[in-house]
Coordinates of C-alpha atoms in Angstrom, one line a residue:
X1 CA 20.3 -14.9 -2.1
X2 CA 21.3 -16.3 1.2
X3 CA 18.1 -17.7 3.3
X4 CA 19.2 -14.7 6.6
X5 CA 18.7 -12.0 3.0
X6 CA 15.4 -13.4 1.9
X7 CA 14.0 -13.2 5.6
X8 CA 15.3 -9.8 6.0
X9 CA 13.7 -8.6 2.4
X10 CA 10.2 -10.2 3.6
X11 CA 10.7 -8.5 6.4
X12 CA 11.2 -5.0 5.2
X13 CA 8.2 -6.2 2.6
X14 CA 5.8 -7.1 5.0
X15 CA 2.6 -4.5 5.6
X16 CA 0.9 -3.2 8.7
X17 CA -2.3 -1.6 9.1
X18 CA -3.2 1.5 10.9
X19 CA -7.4 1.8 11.7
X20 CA -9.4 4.3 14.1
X21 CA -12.7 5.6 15.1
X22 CA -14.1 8.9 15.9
X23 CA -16.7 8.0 18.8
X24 CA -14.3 7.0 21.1
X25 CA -11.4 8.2 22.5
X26 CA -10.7 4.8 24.7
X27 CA -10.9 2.9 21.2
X28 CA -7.9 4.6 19.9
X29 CA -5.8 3.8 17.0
X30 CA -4.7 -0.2 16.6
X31 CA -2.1 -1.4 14.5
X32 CA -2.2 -5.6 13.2
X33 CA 0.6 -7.2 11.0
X34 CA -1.8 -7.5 7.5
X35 CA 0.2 -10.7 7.0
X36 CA -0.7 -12.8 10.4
X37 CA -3.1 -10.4 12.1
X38 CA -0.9 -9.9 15.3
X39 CA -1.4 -6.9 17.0
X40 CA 1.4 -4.8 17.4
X41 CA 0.9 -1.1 18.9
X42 CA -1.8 0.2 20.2
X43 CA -1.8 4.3 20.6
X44 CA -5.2 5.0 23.3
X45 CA -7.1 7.8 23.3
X46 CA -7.7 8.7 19.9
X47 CA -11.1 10.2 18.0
X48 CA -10.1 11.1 14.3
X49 CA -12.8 12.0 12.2
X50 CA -12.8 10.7 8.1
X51 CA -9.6 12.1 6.4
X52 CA -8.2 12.7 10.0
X53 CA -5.6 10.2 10.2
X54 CA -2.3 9.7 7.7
X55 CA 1.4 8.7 8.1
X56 CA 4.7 10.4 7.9
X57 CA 7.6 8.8 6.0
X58 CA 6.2 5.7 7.4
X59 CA 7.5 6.5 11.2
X60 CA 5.1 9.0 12.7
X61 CA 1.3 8.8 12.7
X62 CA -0.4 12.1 12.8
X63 CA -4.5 12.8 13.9
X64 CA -6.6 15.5 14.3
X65 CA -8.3 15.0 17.5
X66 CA -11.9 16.0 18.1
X67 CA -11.8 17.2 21.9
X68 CA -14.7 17.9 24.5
X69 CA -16.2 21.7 24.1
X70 CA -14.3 24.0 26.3
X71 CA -10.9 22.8 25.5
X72 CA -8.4 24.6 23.7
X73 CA -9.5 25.4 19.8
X74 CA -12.0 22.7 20.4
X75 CA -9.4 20.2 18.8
X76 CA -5.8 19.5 18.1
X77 CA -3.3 17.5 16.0
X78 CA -1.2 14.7 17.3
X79 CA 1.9 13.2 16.8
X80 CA 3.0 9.7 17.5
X81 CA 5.9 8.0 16.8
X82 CA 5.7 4.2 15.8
X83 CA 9.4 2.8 15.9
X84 CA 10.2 4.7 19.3
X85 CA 8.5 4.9 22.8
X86 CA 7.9 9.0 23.6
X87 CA 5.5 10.9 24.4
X88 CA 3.4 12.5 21.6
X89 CA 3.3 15.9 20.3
X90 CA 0.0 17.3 21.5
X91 CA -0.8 20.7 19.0
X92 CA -3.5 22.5 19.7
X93 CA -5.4 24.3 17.4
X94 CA -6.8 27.9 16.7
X95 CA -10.3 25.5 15.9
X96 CA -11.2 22.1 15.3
X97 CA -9.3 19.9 12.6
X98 CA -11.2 17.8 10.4
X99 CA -9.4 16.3 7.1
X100 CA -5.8 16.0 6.9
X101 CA -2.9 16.0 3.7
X102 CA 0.4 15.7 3.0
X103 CA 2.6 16.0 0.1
X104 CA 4.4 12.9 -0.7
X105 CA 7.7 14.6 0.4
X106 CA 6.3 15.2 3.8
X107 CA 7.4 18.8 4.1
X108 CA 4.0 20.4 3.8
X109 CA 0.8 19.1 5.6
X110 CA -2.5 20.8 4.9
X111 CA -5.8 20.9 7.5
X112 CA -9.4 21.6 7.0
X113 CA -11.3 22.9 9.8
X114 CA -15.4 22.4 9.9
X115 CA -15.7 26.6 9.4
X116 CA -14.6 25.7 5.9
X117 CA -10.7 27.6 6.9
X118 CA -7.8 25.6 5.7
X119 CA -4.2 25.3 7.5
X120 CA -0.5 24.7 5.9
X121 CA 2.3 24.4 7.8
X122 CA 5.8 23.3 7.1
X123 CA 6.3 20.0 8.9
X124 CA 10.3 20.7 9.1
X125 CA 9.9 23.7 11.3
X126 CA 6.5 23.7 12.2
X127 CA 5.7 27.1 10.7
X128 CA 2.2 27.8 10.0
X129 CA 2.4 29.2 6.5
X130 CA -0.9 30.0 5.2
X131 CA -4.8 30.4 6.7
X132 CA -7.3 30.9 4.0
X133 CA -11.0 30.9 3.5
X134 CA -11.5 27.7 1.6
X135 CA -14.8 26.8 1.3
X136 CA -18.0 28.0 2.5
X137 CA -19.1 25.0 4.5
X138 CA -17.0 22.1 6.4
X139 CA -14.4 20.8 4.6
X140 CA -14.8 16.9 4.3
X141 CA -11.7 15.7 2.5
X142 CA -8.2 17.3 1.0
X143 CA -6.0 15.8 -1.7
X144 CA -2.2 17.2 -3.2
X145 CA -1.8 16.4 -7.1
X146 CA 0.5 13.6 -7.6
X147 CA 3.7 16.5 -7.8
X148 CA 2.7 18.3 -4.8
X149 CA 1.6 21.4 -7.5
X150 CA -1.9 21.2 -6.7
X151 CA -4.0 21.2 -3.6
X152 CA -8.1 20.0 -4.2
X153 CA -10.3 20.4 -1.5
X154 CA -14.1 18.9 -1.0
X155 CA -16.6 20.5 1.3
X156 CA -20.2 19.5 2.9
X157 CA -22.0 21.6 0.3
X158 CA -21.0 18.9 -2.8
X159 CA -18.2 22.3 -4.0
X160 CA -14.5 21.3 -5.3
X161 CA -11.8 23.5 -5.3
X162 CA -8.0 23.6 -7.2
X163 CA -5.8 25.8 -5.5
X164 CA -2.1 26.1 -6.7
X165 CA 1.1 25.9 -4.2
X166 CA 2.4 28.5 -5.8
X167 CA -0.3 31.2 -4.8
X168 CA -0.5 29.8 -1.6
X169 CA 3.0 29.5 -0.1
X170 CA 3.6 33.4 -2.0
X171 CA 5.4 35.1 1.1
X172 CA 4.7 38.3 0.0
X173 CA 0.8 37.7 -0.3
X174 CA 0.2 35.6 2.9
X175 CA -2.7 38.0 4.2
X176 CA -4.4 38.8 1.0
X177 CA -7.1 35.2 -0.3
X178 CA -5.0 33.3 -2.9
X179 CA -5.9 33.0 -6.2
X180 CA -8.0 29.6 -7.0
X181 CA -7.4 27.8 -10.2
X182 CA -10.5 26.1 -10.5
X183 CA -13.7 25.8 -8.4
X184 CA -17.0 24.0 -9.4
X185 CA -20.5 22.4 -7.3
X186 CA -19.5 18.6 -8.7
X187 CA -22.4 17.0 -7.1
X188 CA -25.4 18.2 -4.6
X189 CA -24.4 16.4 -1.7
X190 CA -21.4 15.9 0.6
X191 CA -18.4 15.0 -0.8
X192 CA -17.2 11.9 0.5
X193 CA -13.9 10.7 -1.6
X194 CA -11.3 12.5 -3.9
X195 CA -8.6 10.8 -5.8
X196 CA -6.5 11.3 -8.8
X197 CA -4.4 8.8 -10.9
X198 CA -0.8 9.6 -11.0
X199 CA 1.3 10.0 -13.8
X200 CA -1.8 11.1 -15.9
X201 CA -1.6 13.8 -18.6
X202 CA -4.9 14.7 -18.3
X203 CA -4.8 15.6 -14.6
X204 CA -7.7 13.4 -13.9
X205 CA -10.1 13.5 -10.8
X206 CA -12.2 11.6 -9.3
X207 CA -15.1 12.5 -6.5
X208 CA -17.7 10.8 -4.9
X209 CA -20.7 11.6 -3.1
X210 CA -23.5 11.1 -0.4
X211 CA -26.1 12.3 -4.0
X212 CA -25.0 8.6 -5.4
X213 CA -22.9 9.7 -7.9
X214 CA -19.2 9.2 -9.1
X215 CA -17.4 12.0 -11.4
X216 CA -14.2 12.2 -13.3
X217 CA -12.8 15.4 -14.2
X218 CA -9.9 17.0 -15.8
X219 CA -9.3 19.4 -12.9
X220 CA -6.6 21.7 -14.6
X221 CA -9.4 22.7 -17.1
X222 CA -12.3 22.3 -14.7
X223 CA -14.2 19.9 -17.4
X224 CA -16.6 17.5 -16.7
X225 CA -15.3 14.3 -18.1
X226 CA -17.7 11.1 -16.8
X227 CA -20.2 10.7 -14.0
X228 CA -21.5 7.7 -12.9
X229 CA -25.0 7.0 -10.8
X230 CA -25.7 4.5 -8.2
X231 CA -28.9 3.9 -6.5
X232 CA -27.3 4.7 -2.9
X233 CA -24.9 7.1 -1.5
X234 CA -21.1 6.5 -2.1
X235 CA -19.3 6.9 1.1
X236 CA -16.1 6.3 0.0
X237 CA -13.7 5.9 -3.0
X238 CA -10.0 3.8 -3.8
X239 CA -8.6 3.0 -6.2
X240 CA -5.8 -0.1 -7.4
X241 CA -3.8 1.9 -9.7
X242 CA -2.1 -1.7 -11.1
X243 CA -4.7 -3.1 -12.1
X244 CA -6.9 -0.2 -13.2
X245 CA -10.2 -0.7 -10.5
X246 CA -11.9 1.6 -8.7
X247 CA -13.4 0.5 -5.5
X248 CA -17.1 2.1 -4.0
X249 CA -18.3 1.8 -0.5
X250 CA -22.0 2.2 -1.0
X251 CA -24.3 3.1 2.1
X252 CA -25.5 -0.5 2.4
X253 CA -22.2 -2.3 3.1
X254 CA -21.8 -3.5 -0.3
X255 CA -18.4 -2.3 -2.3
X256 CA -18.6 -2.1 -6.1
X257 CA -15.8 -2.6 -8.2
X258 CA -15.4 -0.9 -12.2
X259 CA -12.7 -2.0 -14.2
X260 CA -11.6 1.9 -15.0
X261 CA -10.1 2.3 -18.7
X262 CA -8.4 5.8 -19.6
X263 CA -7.5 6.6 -23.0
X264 CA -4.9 9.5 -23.7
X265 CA -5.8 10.2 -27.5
X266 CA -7.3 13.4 -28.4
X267 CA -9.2 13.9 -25.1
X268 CA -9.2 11.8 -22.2
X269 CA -11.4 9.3 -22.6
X270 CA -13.1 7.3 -19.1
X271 CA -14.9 3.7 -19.7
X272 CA -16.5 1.8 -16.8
X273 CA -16.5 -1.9 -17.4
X274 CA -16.8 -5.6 -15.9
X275 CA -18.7 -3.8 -12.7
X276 CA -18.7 -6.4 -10.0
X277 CA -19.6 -6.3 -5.5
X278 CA -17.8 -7.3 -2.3
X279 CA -20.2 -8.2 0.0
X280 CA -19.3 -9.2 4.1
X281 CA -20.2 -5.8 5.9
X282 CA -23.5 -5.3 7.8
X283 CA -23.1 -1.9 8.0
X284 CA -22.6 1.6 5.9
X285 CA -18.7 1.5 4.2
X286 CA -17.0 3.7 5.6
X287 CA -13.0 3.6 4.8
X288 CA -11.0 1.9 1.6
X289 CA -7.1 1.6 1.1
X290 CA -5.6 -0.5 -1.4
X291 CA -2.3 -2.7 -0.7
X292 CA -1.1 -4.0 -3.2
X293 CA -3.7 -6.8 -4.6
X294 CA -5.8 -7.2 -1.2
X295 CA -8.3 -4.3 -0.6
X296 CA -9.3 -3.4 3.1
X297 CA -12.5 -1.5 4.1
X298 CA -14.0 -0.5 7.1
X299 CA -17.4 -0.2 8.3
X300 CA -19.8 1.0 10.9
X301 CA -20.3 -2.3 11.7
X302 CA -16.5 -1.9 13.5
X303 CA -14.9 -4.5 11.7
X304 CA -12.0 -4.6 8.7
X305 CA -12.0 -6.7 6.0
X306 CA -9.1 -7.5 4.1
X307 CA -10.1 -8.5 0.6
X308 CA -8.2 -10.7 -1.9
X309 CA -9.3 -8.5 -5.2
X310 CA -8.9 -11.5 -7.8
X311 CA -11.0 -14.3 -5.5
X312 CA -13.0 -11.8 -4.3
X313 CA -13.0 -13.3 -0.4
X314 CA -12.1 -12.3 3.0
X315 CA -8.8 -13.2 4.1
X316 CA -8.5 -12.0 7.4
X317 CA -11.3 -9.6 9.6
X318 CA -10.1 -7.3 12.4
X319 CA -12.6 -6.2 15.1
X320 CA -12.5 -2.6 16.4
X321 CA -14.8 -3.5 19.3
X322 CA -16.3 -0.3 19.3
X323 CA -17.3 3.1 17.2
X324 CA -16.8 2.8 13.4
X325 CA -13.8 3.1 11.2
X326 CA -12.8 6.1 10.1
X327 CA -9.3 6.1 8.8
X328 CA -7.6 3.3 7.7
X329 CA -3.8 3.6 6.5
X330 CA -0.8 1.3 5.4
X331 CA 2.3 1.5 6.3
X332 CA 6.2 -0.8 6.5
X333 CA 6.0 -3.6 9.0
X334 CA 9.7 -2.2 9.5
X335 CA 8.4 0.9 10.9
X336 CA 6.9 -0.8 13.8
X337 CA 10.3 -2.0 14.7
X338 CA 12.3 0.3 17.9
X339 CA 15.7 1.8 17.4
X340 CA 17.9 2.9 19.7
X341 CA 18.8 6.6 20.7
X342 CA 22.4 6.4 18.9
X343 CA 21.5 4.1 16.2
X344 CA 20.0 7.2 13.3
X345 CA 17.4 5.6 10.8
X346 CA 17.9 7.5 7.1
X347 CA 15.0 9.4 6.5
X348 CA 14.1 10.2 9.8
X349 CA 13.7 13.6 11.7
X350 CA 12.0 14.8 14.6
X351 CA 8.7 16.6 14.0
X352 CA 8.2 19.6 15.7
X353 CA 5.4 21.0 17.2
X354 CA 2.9 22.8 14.8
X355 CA 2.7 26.4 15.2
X356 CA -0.9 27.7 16.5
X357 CA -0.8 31.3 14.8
X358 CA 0.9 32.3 12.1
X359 CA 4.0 34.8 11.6
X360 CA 2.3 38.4 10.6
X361 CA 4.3 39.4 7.2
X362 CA 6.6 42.3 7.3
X363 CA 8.8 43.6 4.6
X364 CA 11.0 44.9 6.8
X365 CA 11.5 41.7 9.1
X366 CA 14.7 40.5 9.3
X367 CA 16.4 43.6 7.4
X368 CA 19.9 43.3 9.9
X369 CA 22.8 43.4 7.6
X370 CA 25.5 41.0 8.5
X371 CA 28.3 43.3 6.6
X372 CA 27.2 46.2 9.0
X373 CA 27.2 43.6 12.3
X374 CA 30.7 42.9 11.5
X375 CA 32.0 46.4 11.6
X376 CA 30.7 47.2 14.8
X377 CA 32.3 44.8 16.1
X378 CA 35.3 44.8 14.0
X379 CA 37.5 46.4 16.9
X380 CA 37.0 43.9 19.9
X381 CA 35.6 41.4 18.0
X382 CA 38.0 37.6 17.9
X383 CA 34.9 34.9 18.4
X384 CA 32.0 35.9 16.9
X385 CA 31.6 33.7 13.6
X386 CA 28.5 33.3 13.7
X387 CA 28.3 30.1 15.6
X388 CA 26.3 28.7 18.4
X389 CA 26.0 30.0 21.7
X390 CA 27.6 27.1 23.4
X391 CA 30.4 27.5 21.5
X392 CA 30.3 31.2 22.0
X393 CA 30.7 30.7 25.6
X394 CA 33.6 28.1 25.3
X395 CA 35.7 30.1 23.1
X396 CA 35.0 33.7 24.5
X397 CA 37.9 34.9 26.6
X398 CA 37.4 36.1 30.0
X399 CA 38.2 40.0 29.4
X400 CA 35.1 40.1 26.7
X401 CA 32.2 37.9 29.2
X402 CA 31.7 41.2 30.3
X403 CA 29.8 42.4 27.4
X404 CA 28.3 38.6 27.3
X405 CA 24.7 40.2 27.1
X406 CA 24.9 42.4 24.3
X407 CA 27.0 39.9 22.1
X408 CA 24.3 37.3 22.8
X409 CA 21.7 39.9 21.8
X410 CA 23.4 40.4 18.3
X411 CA 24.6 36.7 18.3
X412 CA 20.4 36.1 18.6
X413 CA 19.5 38.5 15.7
X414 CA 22.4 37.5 13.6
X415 CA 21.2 33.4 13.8
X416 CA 17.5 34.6 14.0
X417 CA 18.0 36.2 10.4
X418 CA 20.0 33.1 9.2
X419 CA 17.7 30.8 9.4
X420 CA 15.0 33.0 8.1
X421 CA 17.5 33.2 5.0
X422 CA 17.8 29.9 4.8
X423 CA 14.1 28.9 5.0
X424 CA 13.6 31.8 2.6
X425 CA 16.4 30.1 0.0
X426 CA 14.8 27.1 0.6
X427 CA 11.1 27.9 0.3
X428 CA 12.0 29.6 -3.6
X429 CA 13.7 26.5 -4.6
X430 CA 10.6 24.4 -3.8
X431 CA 8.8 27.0 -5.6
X432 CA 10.9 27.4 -8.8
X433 CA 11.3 23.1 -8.7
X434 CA 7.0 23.5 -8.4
X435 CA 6.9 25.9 -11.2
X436 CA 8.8 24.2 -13.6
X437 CA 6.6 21.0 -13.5
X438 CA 3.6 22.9 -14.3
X439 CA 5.5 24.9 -16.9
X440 CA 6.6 21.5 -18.5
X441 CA 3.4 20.3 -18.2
X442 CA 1.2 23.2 -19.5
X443 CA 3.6 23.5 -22.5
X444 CA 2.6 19.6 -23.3
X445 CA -0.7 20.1 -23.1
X446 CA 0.0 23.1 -25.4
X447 CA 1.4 21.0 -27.9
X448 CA -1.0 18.4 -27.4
X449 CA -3.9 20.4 -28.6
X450 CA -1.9 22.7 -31.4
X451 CA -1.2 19.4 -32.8
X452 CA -4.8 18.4 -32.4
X453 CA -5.9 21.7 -33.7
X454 CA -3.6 21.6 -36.8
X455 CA -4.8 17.9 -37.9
X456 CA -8.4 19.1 -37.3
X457 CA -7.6 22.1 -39.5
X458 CA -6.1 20.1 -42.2
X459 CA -9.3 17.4 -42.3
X460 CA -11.6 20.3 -42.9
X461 CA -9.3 22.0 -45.8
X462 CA -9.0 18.4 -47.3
X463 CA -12.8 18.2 -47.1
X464 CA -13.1 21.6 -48.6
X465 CA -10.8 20.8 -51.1
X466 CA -12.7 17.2 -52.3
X467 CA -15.7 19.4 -52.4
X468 CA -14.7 22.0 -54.4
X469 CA -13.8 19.8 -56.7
X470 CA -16.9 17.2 -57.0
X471 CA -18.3 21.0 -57.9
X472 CA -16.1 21.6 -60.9
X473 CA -16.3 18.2 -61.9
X474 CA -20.1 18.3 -62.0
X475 CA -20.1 21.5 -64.1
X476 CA -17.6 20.3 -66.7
X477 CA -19.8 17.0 -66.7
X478 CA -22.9 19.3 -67.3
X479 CA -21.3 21.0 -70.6
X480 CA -21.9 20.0 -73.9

């Protein structure tokens, strides 16, 4: 490899962090190379609450904003783009936003509002899907499953809740409360972190809390696998998914460290081991991200520290001047970099803005038959085929602009119902491809514990069987 190739590979390699606080709008969100500590964009007037802050595809940074009282919905969500000067996308809200999640194909983001209501909409088109009663309290923090299946929420009362995408995004029962898989109190405090560890086959959890404890669960099953207790409250969780740690920022500044071990025989089996602290904070911990093998936290002491996990020292410290850090996020160095407006990066699309209310459900919506459209206009009919308007125009002869009007009216309906058909088609295709995951993976489980079942079955006949016989051979011993 050519010495231009390696540069360009280290370039596309290279990290940047994203950090910002909630008690400031002037603070805003700041962005440093993790590599030299250069600063290289910095978006003002931002307040994100914890949760409130997460990337898109690595090109758009997206915030729930907590405005002044007598705004619009009391908050908003906003848009920004990192590789390209424009304005951002300013959504407002029915109410305030708190937590924010997105599925790791980008299409659907999730938002948790402090009245414990929770918000999907379709980042594509910007269609609010779904509103649902989540919790009973605030929600704190929002999580998808590693597939995009499942959505787990945690709320201010110390209650977790396992909804599935299916139920959710079911057209036909968008104003009726979804059906919730699984829904338990995992600790008596706020809930402060959820994670789970990809590519598991027990669909493991982990919480944390302001009660001091840390809890794995199998969240599919709703079991209680391991909890952990530290003497102060655990304000936030990550975890290094190489090397198997999981990282705690403890009220006092100090982050712990447990070498997590998972064991896939007959049950899941969760060991905490070589338990070690990171101490350079002065003030409560109160963000974690992991890149790669450096660790970064935030505190309310309004600096960063990026950690080398193997040394255990502070590379480099960032200063966010003032408020704490609530969100901290990673994203390509490349991202950073601006393209120009006929130059189209792969992967990209335009976001569009978020929809405030959602579209009440009809049966009847969108019934027009296209068959019947055609034969009314079967006998003056040469241009319409169902293209744009523009076109429509261009093509139309002169004798037929006349009944321009009425033709754009049907032209309207015709490409109204079109795309409703085709977000439709492609809305049951994301389902089905969601359904069959959790089929697959239900029917291992399945298998999983039949096979458990059967050897557990077989010990206890072979035991049965040894006994019976030490019986008959203790009465034939006992005969003359």
């Amino acid at each position: 490899m050519s010495t231009p190739q390696r540069k360009m590979v280290m370039m596309r390699e290279r990290k940047a962090l994203v950090a910002c606080s909630d008690e400031n709008m002037k603070v805003g969100v700041s962005i440093w190379d993790i590599n030299s500590g250069d600063t290289l964009l910095h978006i003002p007037t931002c307040a994100s609450p914890p949760f409130g802050l997460l990337c898109l595809r690595n090109r758009y940074v997206v915030a729930s904003q907590l405005n002044k009282q007598g705004s619009a919905g009391g908050g908003s969500v906003v848009v920004w783009s990192l590789n390209k000067p424009r304005q951002p996308i300013l959504n407002y809200t029915i109410e305030a936003i708190g937590p924010l999640a997105c599925t790791k194909d980008d299409i659907y983001l999730v938002g948790g509002a402090f009245s414990g209501n929770a918000y999907i909409w379709d980042v594509t088109s910007g269609k609010l899907l779904k509103t649902w009663r989540a919790h009973n309290e605030s929600l704190n923090c929002m999580l998808f499953s590693d597939d995009g299946s499942i959505l787990i929420t945690g709320s201010n009362d110390g209650m977790i809740c396992v909804w599935s995408m299916i139920g959710l995004l079911d057209v036909e029962e968008s104003r009726s409360l979804p059906s919730l898989l699984n829904g338990f109190f995992g600790h008596r405090s706020t809930i402060t972190g959820l994670l789970t560890l990809p590519n598991s086959y027990s669909s493991v959890l982990v919480s944390s809390s302001l009660d001091g404890t840390c809890k794995v669960w199998d969240f599919v099953c709703g079991r209680f696998i391991q909890g952990q207790i530290f003497s102060s409250p655990v304000t936030c969780i990550a975890l290094n998914q190489g090397k198997g740690l999981l990282f705690y920022g403890i009220v006092n500044g100090t982050i712990i460290v447990n070498k997590l071990d998972i064991g896939l025989e007959e049950c899941p089996l969760i060991t905490f081991s070589q338990q070690f602290e990171f101490k350079g904070h002065s003030g409560p911990i109160t963000a974690l991200t992991v890149c790669k093998t450096r660790l970064i936290s935030g505190s309310e002491d309004c600096t960063i520290c990026i950690w080398d996990v193997i040394s255990r020292t502070i590379i480099r410290k960032f200063n966010l001047q003032k408020g704490r850090v609530t969100n901290l996020a990673v994203v390509m160095w490349s991202s950073m970099l601006s393209t120009s407006n006929n130059k189209k990066v792969p992967g990209q699309y335009i976001i569009p803005p978020l929809d405030k209310y959602s579209e009440p459900y009809s049966p009847f919506k969108g019934a027009t038959t296209l068959i019947s459209l055609c034969d009314l206009y079967k006998e003056n009919q040469t241009c319409i085929d169902l293209r744009s308007m523009g076109l429509l125009r261009h093509v139309m002869p002169s004798s037929q602009k006349a009944d321009l009007p009425m033709t754009m009216t049907m032209q309207m309906k015709v490409e109204t119902n079109i795309e409703q058909r085709m977000w439709a088609v492609k809305m049951a295709k994301h389902i089905m491809g969601i359904n069959k995951q959790l089929k697959s993976q239900l029917l291992g489980m399945i298998q999983r514990r039949l096979f458990c079942s059967n050897k557990n079955n077989l010990k206890k006949t072979n035991r049965k069987r040894l006994k019976l016989q030490s019986i008959v051979q203790e009465e034939e011993d006992q005969q003359p």
